[in-house]
mmCIF file of N, CA and C in Angstrom:
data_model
loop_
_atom_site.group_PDB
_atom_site.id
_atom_site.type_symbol
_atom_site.label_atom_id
_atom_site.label_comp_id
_atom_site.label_asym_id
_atom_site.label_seq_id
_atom_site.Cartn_x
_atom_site.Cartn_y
_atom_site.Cartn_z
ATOM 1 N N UNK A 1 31.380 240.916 -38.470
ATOM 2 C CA UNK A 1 30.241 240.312 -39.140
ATOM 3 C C UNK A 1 28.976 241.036 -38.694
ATOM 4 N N UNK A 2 27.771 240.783 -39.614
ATOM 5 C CA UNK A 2 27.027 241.733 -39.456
ATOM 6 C C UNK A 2 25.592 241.121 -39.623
ATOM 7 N N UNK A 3 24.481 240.618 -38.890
ATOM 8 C CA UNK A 3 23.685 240.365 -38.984
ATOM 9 C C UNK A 3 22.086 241.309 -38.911
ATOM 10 N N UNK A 4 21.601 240.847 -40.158
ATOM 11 C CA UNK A 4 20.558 242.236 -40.555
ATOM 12 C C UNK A 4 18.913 242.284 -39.853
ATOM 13 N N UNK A 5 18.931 240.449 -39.422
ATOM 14 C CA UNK A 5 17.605 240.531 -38.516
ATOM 15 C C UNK A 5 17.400 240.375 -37.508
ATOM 16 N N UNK A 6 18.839 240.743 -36.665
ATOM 17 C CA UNK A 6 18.591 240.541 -35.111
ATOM 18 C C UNK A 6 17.332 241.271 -34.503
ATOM 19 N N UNK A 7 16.271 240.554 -33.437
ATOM 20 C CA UNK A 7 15.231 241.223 -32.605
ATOM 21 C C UNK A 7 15.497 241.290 -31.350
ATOM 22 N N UNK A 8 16.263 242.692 -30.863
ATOM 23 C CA UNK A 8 16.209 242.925 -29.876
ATOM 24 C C UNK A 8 14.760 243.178 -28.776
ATOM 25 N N UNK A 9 14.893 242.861 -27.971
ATOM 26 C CA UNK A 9 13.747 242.938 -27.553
ATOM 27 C C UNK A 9 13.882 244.133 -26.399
ATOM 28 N N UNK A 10 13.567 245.016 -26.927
ATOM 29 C CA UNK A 10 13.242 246.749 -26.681
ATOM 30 C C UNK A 10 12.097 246.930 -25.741
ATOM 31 N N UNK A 11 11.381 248.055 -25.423
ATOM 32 C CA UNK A 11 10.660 248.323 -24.557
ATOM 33 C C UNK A 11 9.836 248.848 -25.825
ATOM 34 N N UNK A 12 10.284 249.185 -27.102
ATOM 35 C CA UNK A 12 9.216 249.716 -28.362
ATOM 36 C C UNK A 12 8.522 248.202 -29.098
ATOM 37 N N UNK A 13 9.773 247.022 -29.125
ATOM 38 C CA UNK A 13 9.251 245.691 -29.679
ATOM 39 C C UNK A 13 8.287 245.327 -28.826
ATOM 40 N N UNK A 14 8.331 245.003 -27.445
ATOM 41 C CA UNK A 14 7.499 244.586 -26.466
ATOM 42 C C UNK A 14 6.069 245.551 -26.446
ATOM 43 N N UNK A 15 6.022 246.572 -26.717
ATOM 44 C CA UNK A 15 4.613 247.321 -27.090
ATOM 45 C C UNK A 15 4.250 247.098 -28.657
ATOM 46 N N UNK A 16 4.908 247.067 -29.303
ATOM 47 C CA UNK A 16 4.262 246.620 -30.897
ATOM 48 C C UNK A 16 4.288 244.901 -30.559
ATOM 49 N N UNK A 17 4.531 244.715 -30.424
ATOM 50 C CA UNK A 17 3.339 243.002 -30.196
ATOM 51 C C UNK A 17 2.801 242.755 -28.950
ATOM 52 N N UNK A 18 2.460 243.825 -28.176
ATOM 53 C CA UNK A 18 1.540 243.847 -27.179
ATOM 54 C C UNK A 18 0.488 244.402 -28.005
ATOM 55 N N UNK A 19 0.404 245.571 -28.390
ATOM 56 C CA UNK A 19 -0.784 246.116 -29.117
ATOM 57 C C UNK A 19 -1.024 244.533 -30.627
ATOM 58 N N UNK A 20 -0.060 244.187 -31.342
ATOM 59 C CA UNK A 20 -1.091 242.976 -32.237
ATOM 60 C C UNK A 20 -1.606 242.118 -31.641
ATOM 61 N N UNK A 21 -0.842 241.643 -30.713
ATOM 62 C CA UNK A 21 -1.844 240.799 -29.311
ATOM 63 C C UNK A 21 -3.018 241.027 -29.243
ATOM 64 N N UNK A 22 -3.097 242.429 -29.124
ATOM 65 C CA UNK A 22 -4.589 243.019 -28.625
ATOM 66 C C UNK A 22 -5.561 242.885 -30.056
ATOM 67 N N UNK A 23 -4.855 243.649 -30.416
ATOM 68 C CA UNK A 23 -5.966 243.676 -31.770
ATOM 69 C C UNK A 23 -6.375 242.160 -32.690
ATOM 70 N N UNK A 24 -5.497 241.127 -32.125
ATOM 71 C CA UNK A 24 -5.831 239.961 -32.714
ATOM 72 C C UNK A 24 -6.415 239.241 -31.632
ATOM 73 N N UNK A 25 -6.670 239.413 -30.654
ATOM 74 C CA UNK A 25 -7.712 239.386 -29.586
ATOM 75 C C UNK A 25 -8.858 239.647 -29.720
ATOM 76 N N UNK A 26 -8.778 240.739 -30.398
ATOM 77 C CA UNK A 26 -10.201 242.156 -30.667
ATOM 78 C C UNK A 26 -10.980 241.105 -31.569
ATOM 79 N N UNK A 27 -10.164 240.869 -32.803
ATOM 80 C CA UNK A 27 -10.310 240.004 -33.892
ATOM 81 C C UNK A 27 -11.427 238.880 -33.665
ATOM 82 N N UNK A 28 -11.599 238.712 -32.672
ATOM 83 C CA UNK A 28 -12.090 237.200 -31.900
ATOM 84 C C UNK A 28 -14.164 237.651 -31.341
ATOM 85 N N UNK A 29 -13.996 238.511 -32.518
ATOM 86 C CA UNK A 29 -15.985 239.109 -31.840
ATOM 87 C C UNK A 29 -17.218 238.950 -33.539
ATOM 88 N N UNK A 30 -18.026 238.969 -33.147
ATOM 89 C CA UNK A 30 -19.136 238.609 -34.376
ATOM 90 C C UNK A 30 -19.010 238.914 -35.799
ATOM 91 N N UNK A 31 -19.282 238.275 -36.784
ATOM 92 C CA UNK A 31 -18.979 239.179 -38.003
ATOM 93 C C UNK A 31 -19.885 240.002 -38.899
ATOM 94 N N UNK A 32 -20.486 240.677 -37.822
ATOM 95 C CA UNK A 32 -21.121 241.850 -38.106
ATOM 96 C C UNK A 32 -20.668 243.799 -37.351
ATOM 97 N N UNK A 33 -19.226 243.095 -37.245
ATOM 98 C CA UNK A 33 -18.666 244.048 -36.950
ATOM 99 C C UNK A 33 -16.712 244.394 -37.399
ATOM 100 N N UNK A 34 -16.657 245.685 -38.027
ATOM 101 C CA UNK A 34 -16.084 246.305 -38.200
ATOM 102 C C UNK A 34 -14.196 245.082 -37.381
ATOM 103 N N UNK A 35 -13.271 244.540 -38.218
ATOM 104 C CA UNK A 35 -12.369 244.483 -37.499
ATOM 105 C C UNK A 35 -11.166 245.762 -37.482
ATOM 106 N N UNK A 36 -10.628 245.280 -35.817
ATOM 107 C CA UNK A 36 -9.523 246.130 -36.404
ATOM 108 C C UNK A 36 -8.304 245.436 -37.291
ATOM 109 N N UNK A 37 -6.968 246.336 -37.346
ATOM 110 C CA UNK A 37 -5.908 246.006 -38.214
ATOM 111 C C UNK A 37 -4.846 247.219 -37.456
ATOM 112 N N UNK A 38 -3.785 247.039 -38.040
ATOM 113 C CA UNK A 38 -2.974 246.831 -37.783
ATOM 114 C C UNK A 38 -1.599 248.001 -38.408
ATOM 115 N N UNK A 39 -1.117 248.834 -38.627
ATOM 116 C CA UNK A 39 -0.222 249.401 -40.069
ATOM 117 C C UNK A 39 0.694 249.912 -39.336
ATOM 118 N N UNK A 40 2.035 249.263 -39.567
ATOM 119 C CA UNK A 40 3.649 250.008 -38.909
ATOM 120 C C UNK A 40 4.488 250.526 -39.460
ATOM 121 N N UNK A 41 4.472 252.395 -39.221
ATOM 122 C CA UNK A 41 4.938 253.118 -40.508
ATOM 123 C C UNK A 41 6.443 253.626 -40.056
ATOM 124 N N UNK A 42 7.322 253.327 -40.360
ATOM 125 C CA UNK A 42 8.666 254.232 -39.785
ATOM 126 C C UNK A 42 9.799 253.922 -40.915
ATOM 127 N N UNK A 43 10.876 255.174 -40.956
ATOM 128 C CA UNK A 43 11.279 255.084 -41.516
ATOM 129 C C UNK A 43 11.905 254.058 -42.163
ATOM 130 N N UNK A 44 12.735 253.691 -43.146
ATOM 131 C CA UNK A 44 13.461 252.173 -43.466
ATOM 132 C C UNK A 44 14.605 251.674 -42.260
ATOM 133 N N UNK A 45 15.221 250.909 -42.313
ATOM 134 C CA UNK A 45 15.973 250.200 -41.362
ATOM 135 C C UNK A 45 15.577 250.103 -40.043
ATOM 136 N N UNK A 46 14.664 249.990 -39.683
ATOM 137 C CA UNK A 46 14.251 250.149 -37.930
ATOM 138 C C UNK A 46 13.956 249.150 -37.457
ATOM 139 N N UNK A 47 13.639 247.969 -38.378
ATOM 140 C CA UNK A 47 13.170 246.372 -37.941
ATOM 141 C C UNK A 47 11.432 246.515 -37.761
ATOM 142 N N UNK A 48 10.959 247.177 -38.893
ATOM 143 C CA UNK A 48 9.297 246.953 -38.523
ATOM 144 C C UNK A 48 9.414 245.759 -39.114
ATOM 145 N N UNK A 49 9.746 245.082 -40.023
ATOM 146 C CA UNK A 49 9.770 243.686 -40.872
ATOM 147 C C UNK A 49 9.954 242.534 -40.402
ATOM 148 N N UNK A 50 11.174 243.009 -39.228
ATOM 149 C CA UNK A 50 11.532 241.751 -38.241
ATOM 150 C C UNK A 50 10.798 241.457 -37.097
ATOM 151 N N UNK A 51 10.217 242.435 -36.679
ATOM 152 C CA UNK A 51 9.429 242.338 -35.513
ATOM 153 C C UNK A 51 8.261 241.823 -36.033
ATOM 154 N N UNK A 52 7.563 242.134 -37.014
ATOM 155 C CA UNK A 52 6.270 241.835 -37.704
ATOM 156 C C UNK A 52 6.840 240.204 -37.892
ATOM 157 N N UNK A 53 7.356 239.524 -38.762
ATOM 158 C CA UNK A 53 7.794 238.647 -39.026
ATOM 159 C C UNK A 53 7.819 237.680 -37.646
ATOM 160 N N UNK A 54 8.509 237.837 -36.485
ATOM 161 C CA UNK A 54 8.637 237.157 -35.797
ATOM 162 C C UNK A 54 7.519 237.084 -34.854
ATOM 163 N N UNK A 55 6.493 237.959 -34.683
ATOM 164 C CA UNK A 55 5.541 237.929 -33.669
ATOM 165 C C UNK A 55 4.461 237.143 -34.499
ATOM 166 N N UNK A 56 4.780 237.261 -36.171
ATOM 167 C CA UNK A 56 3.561 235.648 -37.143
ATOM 168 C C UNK A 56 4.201 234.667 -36.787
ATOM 169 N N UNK A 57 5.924 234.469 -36.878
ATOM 170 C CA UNK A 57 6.488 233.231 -36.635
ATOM 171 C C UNK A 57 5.545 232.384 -34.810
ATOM 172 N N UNK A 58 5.805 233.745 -33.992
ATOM 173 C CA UNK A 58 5.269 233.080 -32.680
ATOM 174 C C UNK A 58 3.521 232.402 -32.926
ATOM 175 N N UNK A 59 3.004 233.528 -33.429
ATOM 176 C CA UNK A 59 1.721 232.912 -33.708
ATOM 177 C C UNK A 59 1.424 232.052 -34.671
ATOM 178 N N UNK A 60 1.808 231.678 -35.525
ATOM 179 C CA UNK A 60 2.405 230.349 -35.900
ATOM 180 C C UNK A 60 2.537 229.501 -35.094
ATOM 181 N N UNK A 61 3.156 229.096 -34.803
ATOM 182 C CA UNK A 61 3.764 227.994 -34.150
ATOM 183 C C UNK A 61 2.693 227.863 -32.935
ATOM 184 N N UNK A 62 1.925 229.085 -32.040
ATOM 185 C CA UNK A 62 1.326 228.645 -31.048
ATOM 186 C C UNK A 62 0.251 228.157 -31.696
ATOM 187 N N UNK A 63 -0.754 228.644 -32.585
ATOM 188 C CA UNK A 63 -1.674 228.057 -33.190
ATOM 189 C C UNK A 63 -1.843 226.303 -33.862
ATOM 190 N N UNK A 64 -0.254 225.886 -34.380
ATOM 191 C CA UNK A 64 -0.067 224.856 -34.694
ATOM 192 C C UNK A 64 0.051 223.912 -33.580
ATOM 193 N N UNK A 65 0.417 224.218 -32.488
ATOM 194 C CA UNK A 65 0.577 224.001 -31.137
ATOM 195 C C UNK A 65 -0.880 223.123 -30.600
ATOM 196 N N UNK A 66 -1.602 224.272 -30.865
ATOM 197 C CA UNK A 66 -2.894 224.441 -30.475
ATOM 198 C C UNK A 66 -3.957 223.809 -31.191
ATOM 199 N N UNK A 67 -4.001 223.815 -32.569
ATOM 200 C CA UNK A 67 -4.902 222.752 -33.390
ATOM 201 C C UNK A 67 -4.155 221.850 -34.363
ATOM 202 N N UNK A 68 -2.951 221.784 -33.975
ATOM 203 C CA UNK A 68 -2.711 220.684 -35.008
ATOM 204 C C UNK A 68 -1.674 220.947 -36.661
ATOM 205 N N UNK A 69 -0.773 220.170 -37.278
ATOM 206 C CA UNK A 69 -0.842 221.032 -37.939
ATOM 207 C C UNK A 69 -1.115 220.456 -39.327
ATOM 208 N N UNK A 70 -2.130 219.590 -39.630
ATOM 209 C CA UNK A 70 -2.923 219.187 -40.478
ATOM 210 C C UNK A 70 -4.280 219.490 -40.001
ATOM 211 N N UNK A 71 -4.922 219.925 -41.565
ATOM 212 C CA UNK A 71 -6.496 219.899 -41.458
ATOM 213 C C UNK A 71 -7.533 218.698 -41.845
ATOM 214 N N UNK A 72 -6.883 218.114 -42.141
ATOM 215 C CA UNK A 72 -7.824 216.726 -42.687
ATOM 216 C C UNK A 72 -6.730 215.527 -42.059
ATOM 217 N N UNK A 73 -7.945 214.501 -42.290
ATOM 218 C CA UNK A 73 -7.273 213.081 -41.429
ATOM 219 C C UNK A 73 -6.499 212.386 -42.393
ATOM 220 N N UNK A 74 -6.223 212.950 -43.605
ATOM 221 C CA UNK A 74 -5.482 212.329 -44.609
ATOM 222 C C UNK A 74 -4.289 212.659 -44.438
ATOM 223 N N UNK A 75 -4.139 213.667 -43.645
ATOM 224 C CA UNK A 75 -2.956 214.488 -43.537
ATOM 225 C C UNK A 75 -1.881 214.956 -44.672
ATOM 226 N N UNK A 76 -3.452 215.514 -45.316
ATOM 227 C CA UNK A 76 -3.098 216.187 -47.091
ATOM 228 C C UNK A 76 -2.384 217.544 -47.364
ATOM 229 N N UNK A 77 -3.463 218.404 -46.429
ATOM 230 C CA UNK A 77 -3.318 219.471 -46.472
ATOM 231 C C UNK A 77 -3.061 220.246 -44.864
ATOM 232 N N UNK A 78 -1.798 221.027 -45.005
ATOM 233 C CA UNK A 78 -1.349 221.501 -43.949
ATOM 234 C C UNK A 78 -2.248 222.933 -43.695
ATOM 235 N N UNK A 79 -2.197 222.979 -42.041
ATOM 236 C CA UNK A 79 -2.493 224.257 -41.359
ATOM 237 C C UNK A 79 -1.722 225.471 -41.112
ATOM 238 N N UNK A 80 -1.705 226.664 -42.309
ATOM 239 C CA UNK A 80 -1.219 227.431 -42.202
ATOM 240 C C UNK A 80 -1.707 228.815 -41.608
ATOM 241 N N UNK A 81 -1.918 229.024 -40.447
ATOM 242 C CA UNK A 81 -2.500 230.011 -39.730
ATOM 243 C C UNK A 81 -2.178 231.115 -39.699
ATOM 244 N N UNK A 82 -0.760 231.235 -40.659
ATOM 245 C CA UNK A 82 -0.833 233.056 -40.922
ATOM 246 C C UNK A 82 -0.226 232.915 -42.561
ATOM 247 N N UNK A 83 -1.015 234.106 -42.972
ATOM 248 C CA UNK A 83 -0.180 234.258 -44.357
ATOM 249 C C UNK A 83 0.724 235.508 -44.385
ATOM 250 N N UNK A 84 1.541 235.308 -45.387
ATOM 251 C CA UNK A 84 2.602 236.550 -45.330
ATOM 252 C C UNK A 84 2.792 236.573 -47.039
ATOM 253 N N UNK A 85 2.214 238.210 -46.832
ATOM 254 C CA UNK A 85 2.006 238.404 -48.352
ATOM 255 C C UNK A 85 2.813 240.003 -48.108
ATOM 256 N N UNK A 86 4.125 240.610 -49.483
ATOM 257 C CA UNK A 86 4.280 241.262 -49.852
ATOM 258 C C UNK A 86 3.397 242.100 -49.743
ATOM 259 N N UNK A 87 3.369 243.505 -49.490
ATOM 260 C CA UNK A 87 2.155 244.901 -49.899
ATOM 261 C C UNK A 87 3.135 245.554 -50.621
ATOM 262 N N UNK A 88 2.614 246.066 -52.140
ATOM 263 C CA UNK A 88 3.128 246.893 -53.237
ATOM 264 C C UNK A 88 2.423 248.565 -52.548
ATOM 265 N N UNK A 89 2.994 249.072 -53.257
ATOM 266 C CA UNK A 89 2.475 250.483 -53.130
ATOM 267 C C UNK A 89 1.275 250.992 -53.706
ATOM 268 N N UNK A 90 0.913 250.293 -54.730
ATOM 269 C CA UNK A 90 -0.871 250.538 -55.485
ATOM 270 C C UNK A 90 -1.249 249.434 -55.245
ATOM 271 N N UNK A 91 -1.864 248.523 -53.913
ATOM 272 C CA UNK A 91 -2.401 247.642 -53.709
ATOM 273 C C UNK A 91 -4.052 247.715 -53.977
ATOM 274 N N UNK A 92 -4.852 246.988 -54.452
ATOM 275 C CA UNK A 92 -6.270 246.742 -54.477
ATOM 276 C C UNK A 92 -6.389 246.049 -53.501
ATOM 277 N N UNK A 93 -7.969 245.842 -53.484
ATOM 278 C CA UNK A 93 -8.284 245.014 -52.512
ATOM 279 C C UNK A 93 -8.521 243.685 -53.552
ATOM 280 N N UNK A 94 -8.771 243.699 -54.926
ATOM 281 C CA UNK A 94 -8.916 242.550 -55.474
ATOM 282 C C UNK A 94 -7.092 242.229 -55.599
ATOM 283 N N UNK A 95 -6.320 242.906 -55.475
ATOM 284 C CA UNK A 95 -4.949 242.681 -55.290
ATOM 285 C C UNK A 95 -4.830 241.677 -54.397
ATOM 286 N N UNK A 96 -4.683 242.759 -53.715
ATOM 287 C CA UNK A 96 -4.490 241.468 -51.861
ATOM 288 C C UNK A 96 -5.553 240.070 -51.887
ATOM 289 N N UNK A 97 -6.757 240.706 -51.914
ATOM 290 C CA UNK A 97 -7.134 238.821 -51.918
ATOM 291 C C UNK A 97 -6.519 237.718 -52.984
ATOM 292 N N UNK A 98 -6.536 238.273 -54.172
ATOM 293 C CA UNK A 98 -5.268 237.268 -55.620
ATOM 294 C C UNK A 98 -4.144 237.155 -54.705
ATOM 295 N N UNK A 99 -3.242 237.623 -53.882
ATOM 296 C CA UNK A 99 -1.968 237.303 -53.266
ATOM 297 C C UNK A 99 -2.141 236.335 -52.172
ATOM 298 N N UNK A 100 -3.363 236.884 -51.251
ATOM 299 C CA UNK A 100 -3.870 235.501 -50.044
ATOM 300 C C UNK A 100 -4.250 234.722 -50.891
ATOM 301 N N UNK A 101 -5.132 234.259 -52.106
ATOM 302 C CA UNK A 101 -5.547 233.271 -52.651
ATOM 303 C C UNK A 101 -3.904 232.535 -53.043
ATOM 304 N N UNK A 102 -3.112 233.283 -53.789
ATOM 305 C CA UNK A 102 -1.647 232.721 -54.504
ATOM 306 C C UNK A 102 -0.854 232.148 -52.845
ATOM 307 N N UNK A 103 -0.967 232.681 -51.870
ATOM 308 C CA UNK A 103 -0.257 232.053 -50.833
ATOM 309 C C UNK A 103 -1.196 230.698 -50.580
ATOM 310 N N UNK A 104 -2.201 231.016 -50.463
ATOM 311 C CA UNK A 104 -2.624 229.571 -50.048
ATOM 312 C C UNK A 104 -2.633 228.296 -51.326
ATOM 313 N N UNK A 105 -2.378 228.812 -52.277
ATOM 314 C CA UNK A 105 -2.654 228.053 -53.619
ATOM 315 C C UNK A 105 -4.063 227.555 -53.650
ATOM 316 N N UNK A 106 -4.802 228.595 -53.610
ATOM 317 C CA UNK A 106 -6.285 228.393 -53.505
ATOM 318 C C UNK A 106 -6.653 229.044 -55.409
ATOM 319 N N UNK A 107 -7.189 228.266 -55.861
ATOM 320 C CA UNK A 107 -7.833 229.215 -57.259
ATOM 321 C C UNK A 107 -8.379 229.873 -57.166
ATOM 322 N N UNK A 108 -8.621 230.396 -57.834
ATOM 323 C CA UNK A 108 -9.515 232.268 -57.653
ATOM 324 C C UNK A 108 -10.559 231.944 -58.133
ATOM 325 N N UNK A 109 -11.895 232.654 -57.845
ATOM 326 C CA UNK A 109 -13.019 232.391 -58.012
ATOM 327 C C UNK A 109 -13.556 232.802 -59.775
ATOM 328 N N UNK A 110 -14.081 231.998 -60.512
ATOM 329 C CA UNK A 110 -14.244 231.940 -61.928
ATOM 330 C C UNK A 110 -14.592 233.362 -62.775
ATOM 331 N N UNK A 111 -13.475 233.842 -63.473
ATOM 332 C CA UNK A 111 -14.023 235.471 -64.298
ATOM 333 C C UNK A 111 -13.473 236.269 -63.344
ATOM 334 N N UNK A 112 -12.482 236.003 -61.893
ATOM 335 C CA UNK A 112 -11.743 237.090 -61.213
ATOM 336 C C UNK A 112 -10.780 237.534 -61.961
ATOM 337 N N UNK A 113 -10.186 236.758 -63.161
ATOM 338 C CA UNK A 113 -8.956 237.101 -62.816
ATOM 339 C C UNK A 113 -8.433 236.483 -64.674
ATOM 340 N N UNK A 114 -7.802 237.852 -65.146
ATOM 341 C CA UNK A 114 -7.413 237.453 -66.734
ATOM 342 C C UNK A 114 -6.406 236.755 -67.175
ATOM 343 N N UNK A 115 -5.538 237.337 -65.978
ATOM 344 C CA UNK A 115 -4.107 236.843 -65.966
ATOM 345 C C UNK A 115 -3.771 235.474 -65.441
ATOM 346 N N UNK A 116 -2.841 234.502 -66.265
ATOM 347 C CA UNK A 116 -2.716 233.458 -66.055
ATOM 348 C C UNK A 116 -1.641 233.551 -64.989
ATOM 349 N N UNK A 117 -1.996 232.565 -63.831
ATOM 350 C CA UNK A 117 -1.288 232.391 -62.241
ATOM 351 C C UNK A 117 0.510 232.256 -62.792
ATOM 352 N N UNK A 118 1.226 233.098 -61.838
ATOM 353 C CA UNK A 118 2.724 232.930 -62.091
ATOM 354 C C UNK A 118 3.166 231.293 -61.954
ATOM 355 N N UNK A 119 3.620 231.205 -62.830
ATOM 356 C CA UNK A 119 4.744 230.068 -62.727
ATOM 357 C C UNK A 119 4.673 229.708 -61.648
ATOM 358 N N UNK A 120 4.482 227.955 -60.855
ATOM 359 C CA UNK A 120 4.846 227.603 -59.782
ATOM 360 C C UNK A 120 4.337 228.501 -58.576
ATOM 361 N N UNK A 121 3.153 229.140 -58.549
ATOM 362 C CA UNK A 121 2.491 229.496 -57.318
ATOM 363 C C UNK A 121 2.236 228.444 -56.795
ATOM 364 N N UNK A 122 1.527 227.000 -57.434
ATOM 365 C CA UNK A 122 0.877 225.975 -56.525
ATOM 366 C C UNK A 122 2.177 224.804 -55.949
ATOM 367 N N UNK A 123 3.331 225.712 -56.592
ATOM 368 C CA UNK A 123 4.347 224.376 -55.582
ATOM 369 C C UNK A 123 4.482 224.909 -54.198
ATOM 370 N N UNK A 124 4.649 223.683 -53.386
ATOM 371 C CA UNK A 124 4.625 223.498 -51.894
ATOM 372 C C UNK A 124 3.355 223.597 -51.210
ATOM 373 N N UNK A 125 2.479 224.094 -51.295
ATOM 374 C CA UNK A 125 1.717 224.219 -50.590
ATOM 375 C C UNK A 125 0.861 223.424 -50.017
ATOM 376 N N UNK A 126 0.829 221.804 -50.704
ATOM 377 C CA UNK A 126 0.188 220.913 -50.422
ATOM 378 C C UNK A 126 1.065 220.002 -49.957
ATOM 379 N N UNK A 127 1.280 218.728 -48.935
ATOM 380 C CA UNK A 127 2.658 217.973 -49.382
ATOM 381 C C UNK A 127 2.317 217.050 -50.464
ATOM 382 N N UNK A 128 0.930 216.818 -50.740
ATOM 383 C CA UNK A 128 1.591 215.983 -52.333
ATOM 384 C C UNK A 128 2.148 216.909 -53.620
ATOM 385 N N UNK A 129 2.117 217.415 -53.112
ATOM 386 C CA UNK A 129 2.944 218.653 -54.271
ATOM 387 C C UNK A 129 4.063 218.567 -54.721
ATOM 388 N N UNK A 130 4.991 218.227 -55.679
ATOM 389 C CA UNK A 130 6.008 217.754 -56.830
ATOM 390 C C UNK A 130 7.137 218.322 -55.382
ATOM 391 N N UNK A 131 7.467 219.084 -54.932
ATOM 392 C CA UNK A 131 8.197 219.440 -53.709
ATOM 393 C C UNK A 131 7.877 218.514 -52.883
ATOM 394 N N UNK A 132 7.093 217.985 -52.256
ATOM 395 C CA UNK A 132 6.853 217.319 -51.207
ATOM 396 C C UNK A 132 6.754 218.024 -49.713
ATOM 397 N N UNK A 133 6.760 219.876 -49.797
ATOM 398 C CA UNK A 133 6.977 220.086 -48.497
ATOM 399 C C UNK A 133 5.940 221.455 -48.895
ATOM 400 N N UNK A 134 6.190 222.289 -47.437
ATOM 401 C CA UNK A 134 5.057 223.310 -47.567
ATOM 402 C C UNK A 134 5.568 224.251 -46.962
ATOM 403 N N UNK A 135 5.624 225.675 -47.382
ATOM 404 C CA UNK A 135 6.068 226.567 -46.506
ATOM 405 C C UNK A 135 5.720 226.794 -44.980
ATOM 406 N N UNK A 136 6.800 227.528 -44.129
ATOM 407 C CA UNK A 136 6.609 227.343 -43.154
ATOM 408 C C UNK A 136 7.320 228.741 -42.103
ATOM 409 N N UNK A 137 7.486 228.580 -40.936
ATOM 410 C CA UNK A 137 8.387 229.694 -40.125
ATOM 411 C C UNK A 137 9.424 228.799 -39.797
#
């Protein structure tokens, strides 16, 4: 049997989420300055996906840890502290923000956008939402 997302934890995994550590550390200064980011290029099969994946899962969960994981006292709308969005190969930047807006099921700001939202972007994301639940790690 053969499992495709095992994370070994390497002496290369343990430095690629030491360095996002850092840089999401960095992340944490005025916003009149330049952030950094982040880009992990290697060939296919090497586990950049799994490692990426599991070091949001950790920060996830510590953040929820840490504030809670509702934002209102209605306990309407959940705290999702990382998003995980697909990158295509001709990405925009009005791209990527339509995909963070479609993960959060946030509407897009009026005249952004021609194209009518895919099918069922706004299920889950709220729990009163026809699902009743919300994505998660």
């Amino acid at each position: 049997m053969w499992h495709a997302n095992i994370l070994l934890r390497t002496r290369q995994v343990e430095d690629i989420e030491l360095q996002l550590a850092d840089i999401l550390d960095s992340n944490l200064q005025d916003s009149d300055r330049v952030k950094s980011a982040a880009a992990i290029d290697a060939p296919p099969a090497l586990g950049k996906s799994t490692v990426v994946n599991n070091f949001g899962r950790v920060f996830h969960q510590q953040r929820i840890a840490e504030a809670g994981e509702w934002l209102d006292a209605d306990r309407d709308v959940r705290h999702l502290p990382v998003c995980h969005v697909t990158l295509t190969g001709r990405l925009t930047i009005k791209g990527l923000h339509m995909m963070i807006l479609g993960f959060y099921a946030h509407p897009p700001p009026p005249g952004s956008c021609t194209a009518p939202w895919p099918v069922g972007i706004w299920r889950g994301r709220r729990r009163n939402a026809s699902s009743g639940t919300t994505p998660g790690w």
